[in-house]
Amino acid sequence: MMRSTWWKDAVIYQVYPKSFKDTNNDGIGDLKGIQEKLPYLKELGIDAIWISPVYLSPQIDNGYDIADYYQIDPMFGSNEDMDDLIAAAHAQEIKIIMDFVANHTSDQCVWFQESRKSKDNPYSDFYMWKDAGPNREVPNNWGSSFGGPAWTWDESRQQYYLHYYAKEQPDLNWENPKVRETIYEMMHYWKKKGIDGWRMDVITSISKDLDFPDNEIPFAKNNQHNGPRMHEFIHEMNQRVLTPLDMMSVGEAPAAKASNAHLLVDPKREELDMVFTFEHMHIDRKKGDVNGRWALQAPDIVALKNIMSEWQENLRDRGWNALYFANHDRARIVSRWGNDREYHYESATAYATILHGQQGTPYVYQGEEIGMTNPKFELEEYVDIELRGNYEHFVEDQQTISKKDFLDAVHKVSRDNARTPMQWNNKKNAGFSEADPWFKVNPDYTEINVEKDLTSEKSIFRYYQKLIALRHQEEILKEGTYRLLLPEHPAIFAYERQLDEQKWLVVANLSEYTHDVAELFDDVQVYRFVIQNKERETVTDALRPYESFIIQVVE
Ligand code: TEU
Ligand code: CA
């Protein structure tokens, strides 16, 4: 059966519904809010929206803990609102991608409620249950991403259950064919509703190593991906659902490497269309440090270039890249690797140029298109379970990091940085809601907001709009080959795209210093600027801080 590949020509916009737009003024974004903003998204030019989970959920992990896969949480609206949103989006030729969270459910899900009751009931094998050791020891030393052990004791069943995330997010047992059937059924339901594809949460975790070997470092998470039956499960899902229903898929693949990602996305293997890599997002992390994601270093731009180029090269003709710097788990790129003060516009657009110039499907995360920044809140003001759990684990229990260093890291990389309400204008609560929002608005909203950006000479939105339009117009962006230039340069990210006789150069200075890279243009006589974030006379002048552009080489 032929699968459509609309997503190869698309730019996909991620909405984090809680923080996008509140229409009934309860302080929480909702489906009607997304619908209301469709014209805004249409103006930006995107082709599809990926909506983070909106199913019934106790919201322990902001919806990534689903209690009922068939119901929209009343906090976001009703199932009818979802029907309306799908219809309204489709009427504007915008596709809808839902979040598929099926590595785990909420502990409030009826499957888990039943499963915990006994060792022999229709749902008893829906989750990963294990006996305790003789002194009630945990089955092994695996850790949860949100701090503490990955096992929780259940009094009623007198066994431990596995959870890679919060204890309220028990992991499903994909070994059980009934679990897989139940999931496929759910996917059919949403396809009937009209959705076009899935973003698959931690899909590389669905198969577990049933030997449950200890990790070298207690609490580490190294055994939690790419389990022995992962490819088999994904292939089965492809054959049962994705291909027959012609649904697009992008999997979150925390442990995929450039060298093996094709095993997930090579069309011949019939698994997924794309995966989100984590490799390029770890260039500011100290490797192997006990404090994990909170142990930071200056971003290594050479590593960034090498990793992204490896993905470009390794998936050429055997897969397709999902291009991103931002999502609901990632801090704002302008604050993390750019400069959100003097070079706010320049660094936001420089990173955008580098990303959108590559081969693959670019993803834009809400607020990225106006350069929203990380807020620097006090520790008490953050709400994310990951941050809270990790604070308890690393600062309080293990005492491997000080409170101050932890807070510094939070200001740089915590997930909450991306979750402050969308800044629409400079009015009350940034135009997000009339009521107090569920999470504090970034105080910089008076300076950074949609309304202001749109009327600014240096509009980040307009720059994204242009990049997105290029993606639709220029075959070279989709099909052109990729070659990294100046691989060793510590600040300049430059590469060439080529399609038949046509050649483009994509160049960005990812630093606050001026760099002379005239050598890049030795063979260039005649050229035209395709896009640029600063006016300049000639292509050979030194690159100012965060300056970036694309040129077409004419001869
Ligand atoms: O994230 C999985 C994941 O590994 C992370 O990005 C996670 O935030 C990690 O702890 C960062 O160090 C997905 C979702 O995107 C995330 O929002 C959920 O919390 C998580 O799965 C559990 O569903
Ligand atoms: Ca609301």
Short mmCIF file of N, CA, C and O in Angstrom, two decimals, residues 248-289:
data_model
loop_
_atom_site.label_atom_id
_atom_site.label_comp_id
_atom_site.label_asym_id
_atom_site.label_seq_id
_atom_site.Cartn_x
_atom_site.Cartn_y
_atom_site.Cartn_z
N MET A 248 0.79 9.58 9.37
CA MET A 248 2.18 10.00 9.53
C MET A 248 2.63 9.72 10.97
O MET A 248 1.82 9.73 11.89
N SER A 249 3.93 9.45 11.15
CA SER A 249 4.43 9.20 12.50
C SER A 249 5.79 9.84 12.71
O SER A 249 6.65 9.80 11.83
N VAL A 250 5.95 10.45 13.87
CA VAL A 250 7.28 10.94 14.27
C VAL A 250 7.50 10.47 15.70
O VAL A 250 6.70 10.77 16.59
N GLY A 251 8.53 9.68 15.87
CA GLY A 251 8.77 9.08 17.18
C GLY A 251 9.79 9.86 17.97
O GLY A 251 10.78 10.33 17.42
N GLU A 252 9.54 9.96 19.26
CA GLU A 252 10.57 10.52 20.13
C GLU A 252 11.55 9.41 20.44
O GLU A 252 11.17 8.37 20.97
N ALA A 253 12.83 9.62 20.10
CA ALA A 253 13.81 8.54 20.16
C ALA A 253 15.05 8.97 20.94
O ALA A 253 16.11 9.22 20.36
N PRO A 254 14.92 9.05 22.26
CA PRO A 254 16.01 9.61 23.07
C PRO A 254 17.36 8.92 22.88
O PRO A 254 18.39 9.56 23.04
N ALA A 255 17.37 7.64 22.54
CA ALA A 255 18.66 6.96 22.45
C ALA A 255 19.08 6.67 21.01
O ALA A 255 20.12 6.06 20.79
N ALA A 256 18.31 7.13 20.04
CA ALA A 256 18.70 6.86 18.65
C ALA A 256 19.96 7.65 18.31
O ALA A 256 20.14 8.78 18.74
N LYS A 257 20.81 7.03 17.54
CA LYS A 257 22.05 7.68 17.10
C LYS A 257 21.99 7.84 15.58
O LYS A 257 21.29 7.08 14.92
N ALA A 258 22.80 8.79 15.10
CA ALA A 258 22.84 8.96 13.64
C ALA A 258 23.16 7.64 12.97
O ALA A 258 22.66 7.33 11.89
N SER A 259 24.00 6.83 13.63
CA SER A 259 24.46 5.59 13.00
C SER A 259 23.38 4.51 12.94
O SER A 259 23.48 3.60 12.13
N ASN A 260 22.36 4.57 13.80
CA ASN A 260 21.36 3.50 13.75
C ASN A 260 19.92 3.98 13.51
O ASN A 260 18.99 3.19 13.45
N ALA A 261 19.75 5.29 13.35
CA ALA A 261 18.38 5.83 13.21
C ALA A 261 17.66 5.29 11.98
O ALA A 261 16.44 5.16 11.98
N HIS A 262 18.44 4.96 10.95
CA HIS A 262 17.78 4.45 9.74
C HIS A 262 16.99 3.17 10.04
O HIS A 262 16.04 2.86 9.35
N LEU A 263 17.38 2.46 11.08
CA LEU A 263 16.64 1.24 11.42
C LEU A 263 15.21 1.57 11.84
O LEU A 263 14.32 0.72 11.75
N LEU A 264 14.99 2.79 12.28
CA LEU A 264 13.64 3.21 12.64
C LEU A 264 12.92 3.90 11.49
O LEU A 264 11.68 3.86 11.42
N VAL A 265 13.65 4.57 10.61
CA VAL A 265 12.97 5.43 9.64
C VAL A 265 13.22 5.11 8.16
O VAL A 265 12.69 5.79 7.29
N ASP A 266 14.00 4.09 7.89
CA ASP A 266 14.15 3.71 6.49
C ASP A 266 12.80 3.19 6.00
O ASP A 266 12.27 2.22 6.56
N PRO A 267 12.23 3.82 4.96
CA PRO A 267 10.89 3.40 4.52
C PRO A 267 10.79 1.90 4.22
O PRO A 267 9.76 1.29 4.43
N LYS A 268 11.90 1.32 3.79
CA LYS A 268 11.88 -0.11 3.48
C LYS A 268 11.56 -0.96 4.69
O LYS A 268 11.05 -2.06 4.58
N ARG A 269 11.90 -0.46 5.87
CA ARG A 269 11.67 -1.24 7.09
C ARG A 269 10.26 -1.10 7.63
O ARG A 269 9.86 -1.81 8.54
N GLU A 270 9.51 -0.13 7.11
CA GLU A 270 8.11 0.07 7.50
C GLU A 270 7.94 0.18 9.01
O GLU A 270 7.25 -0.64 9.64
N GLU A 271 8.62 1.17 9.57
CA GLU A 271 8.44 1.44 11.00
C GLU A 271 7.86 2.86 11.18
O GLU A 271 6.67 3.04 11.15
N LEU A 272 8.74 3.87 11.25
CA LEU A 272 8.27 5.24 11.47
C LEU A 272 8.70 6.14 10.31
O LEU A 272 9.61 5.79 9.55
N ASP A 273 8.06 7.31 10.21
CA ASP A 273 8.46 8.26 9.16
C ASP A 273 9.67 9.08 9.57
O ASP A 273 10.53 9.40 8.76
N MET A 274 9.69 9.49 10.83
CA MET A 274 10.77 10.34 11.32
C MET A 274 10.98 10.04 12.80
O MET A 274 10.08 9.53 13.45
N VAL A 275 12.15 10.41 13.32
CA VAL A 275 12.34 10.40 14.77
C VAL A 275 12.98 11.70 15.23
O VAL A 275 13.74 12.33 14.49
N PHE A 276 12.66 12.08 16.45
CA PHE A 276 13.34 13.20 17.10
C PHE A 276 14.57 12.66 17.81
O PHE A 276 14.46 11.83 18.72
N THR A 277 15.74 13.13 17.39
CA THR A 277 16.97 12.74 18.07
C THR A 277 17.19 13.64 19.29
O THR A 277 16.70 14.76 19.35
N PHE A 278 17.94 13.11 20.25
CA PHE A 278 18.35 13.93 21.41
C PHE A 278 19.82 14.32 21.30
O PHE A 278 20.31 15.13 22.06
N GLU A 279 20.53 13.69 20.35
CA GLU A 279 21.99 13.85 20.32
C GLU A 279 22.43 15.30 20.23
O GLU A 279 23.30 15.74 20.99
N HIS A 280 21.81 16.05 19.31
CA HIS A 280 22.28 17.43 19.13
C HIS A 280 21.86 18.35 20.27
O HIS A 280 22.39 19.44 20.42
N MET A 281 20.92 17.90 21.09
CA MET A 281 20.46 18.74 22.20
C MET A 281 21.33 18.57 23.44
O MET A 281 21.14 19.24 24.44
N HIS A 282 22.30 17.67 23.38
CA HIS A 282 23.14 17.41 24.56
C HIS A 282 24.53 18.03 24.47
O HIS A 282 25.41 17.68 25.24
N ILE A 283 24.69 18.98 23.55
CA ILE A 283 26.02 19.56 23.35
C ILE A 283 26.43 20.51 24.46
O ILE A 283 27.55 21.00 24.48
N ASP A 284 25.52 20.80 25.38
CA ASP A 284 25.90 21.64 26.52
C ASP A 284 25.85 20.85 27.83
O ASP A 284 25.75 21.41 28.91
N ARG A 285 25.89 19.52 27.69
CA ARG A 285 25.81 18.66 28.87
C ARG A 285 27.14 17.98 29.11
O ARG A 285 27.75 17.46 28.18
N LYS A 286 27.58 17.96 30.37
CA LYS A 286 28.81 17.22 30.70
C LYS A 286 28.50 15.74 30.65
O LYS A 286 27.60 15.28 31.34
N LYS A 287 29.25 15.02 29.87
CA LYS A 287 28.95 13.58 29.69
C LYS A 287 29.30 12.79 30.95
O LYS A 287 30.32 13.03 31.58
N GLY A 288 28.44 11.85 31.28
CA GLY A 288 28.75 10.90 32.36
C GLY A 288 28.75 11.50 33.76
O GLY A 288 29.21 10.87 34.70
N ASP A 289 28.25 12.72 33.91
CA ASP A 289 28.24 13.35 35.22
C ASP A 289 27.10 12.78 36.07
O ASP A 289 26.01 12.50 35.55
#
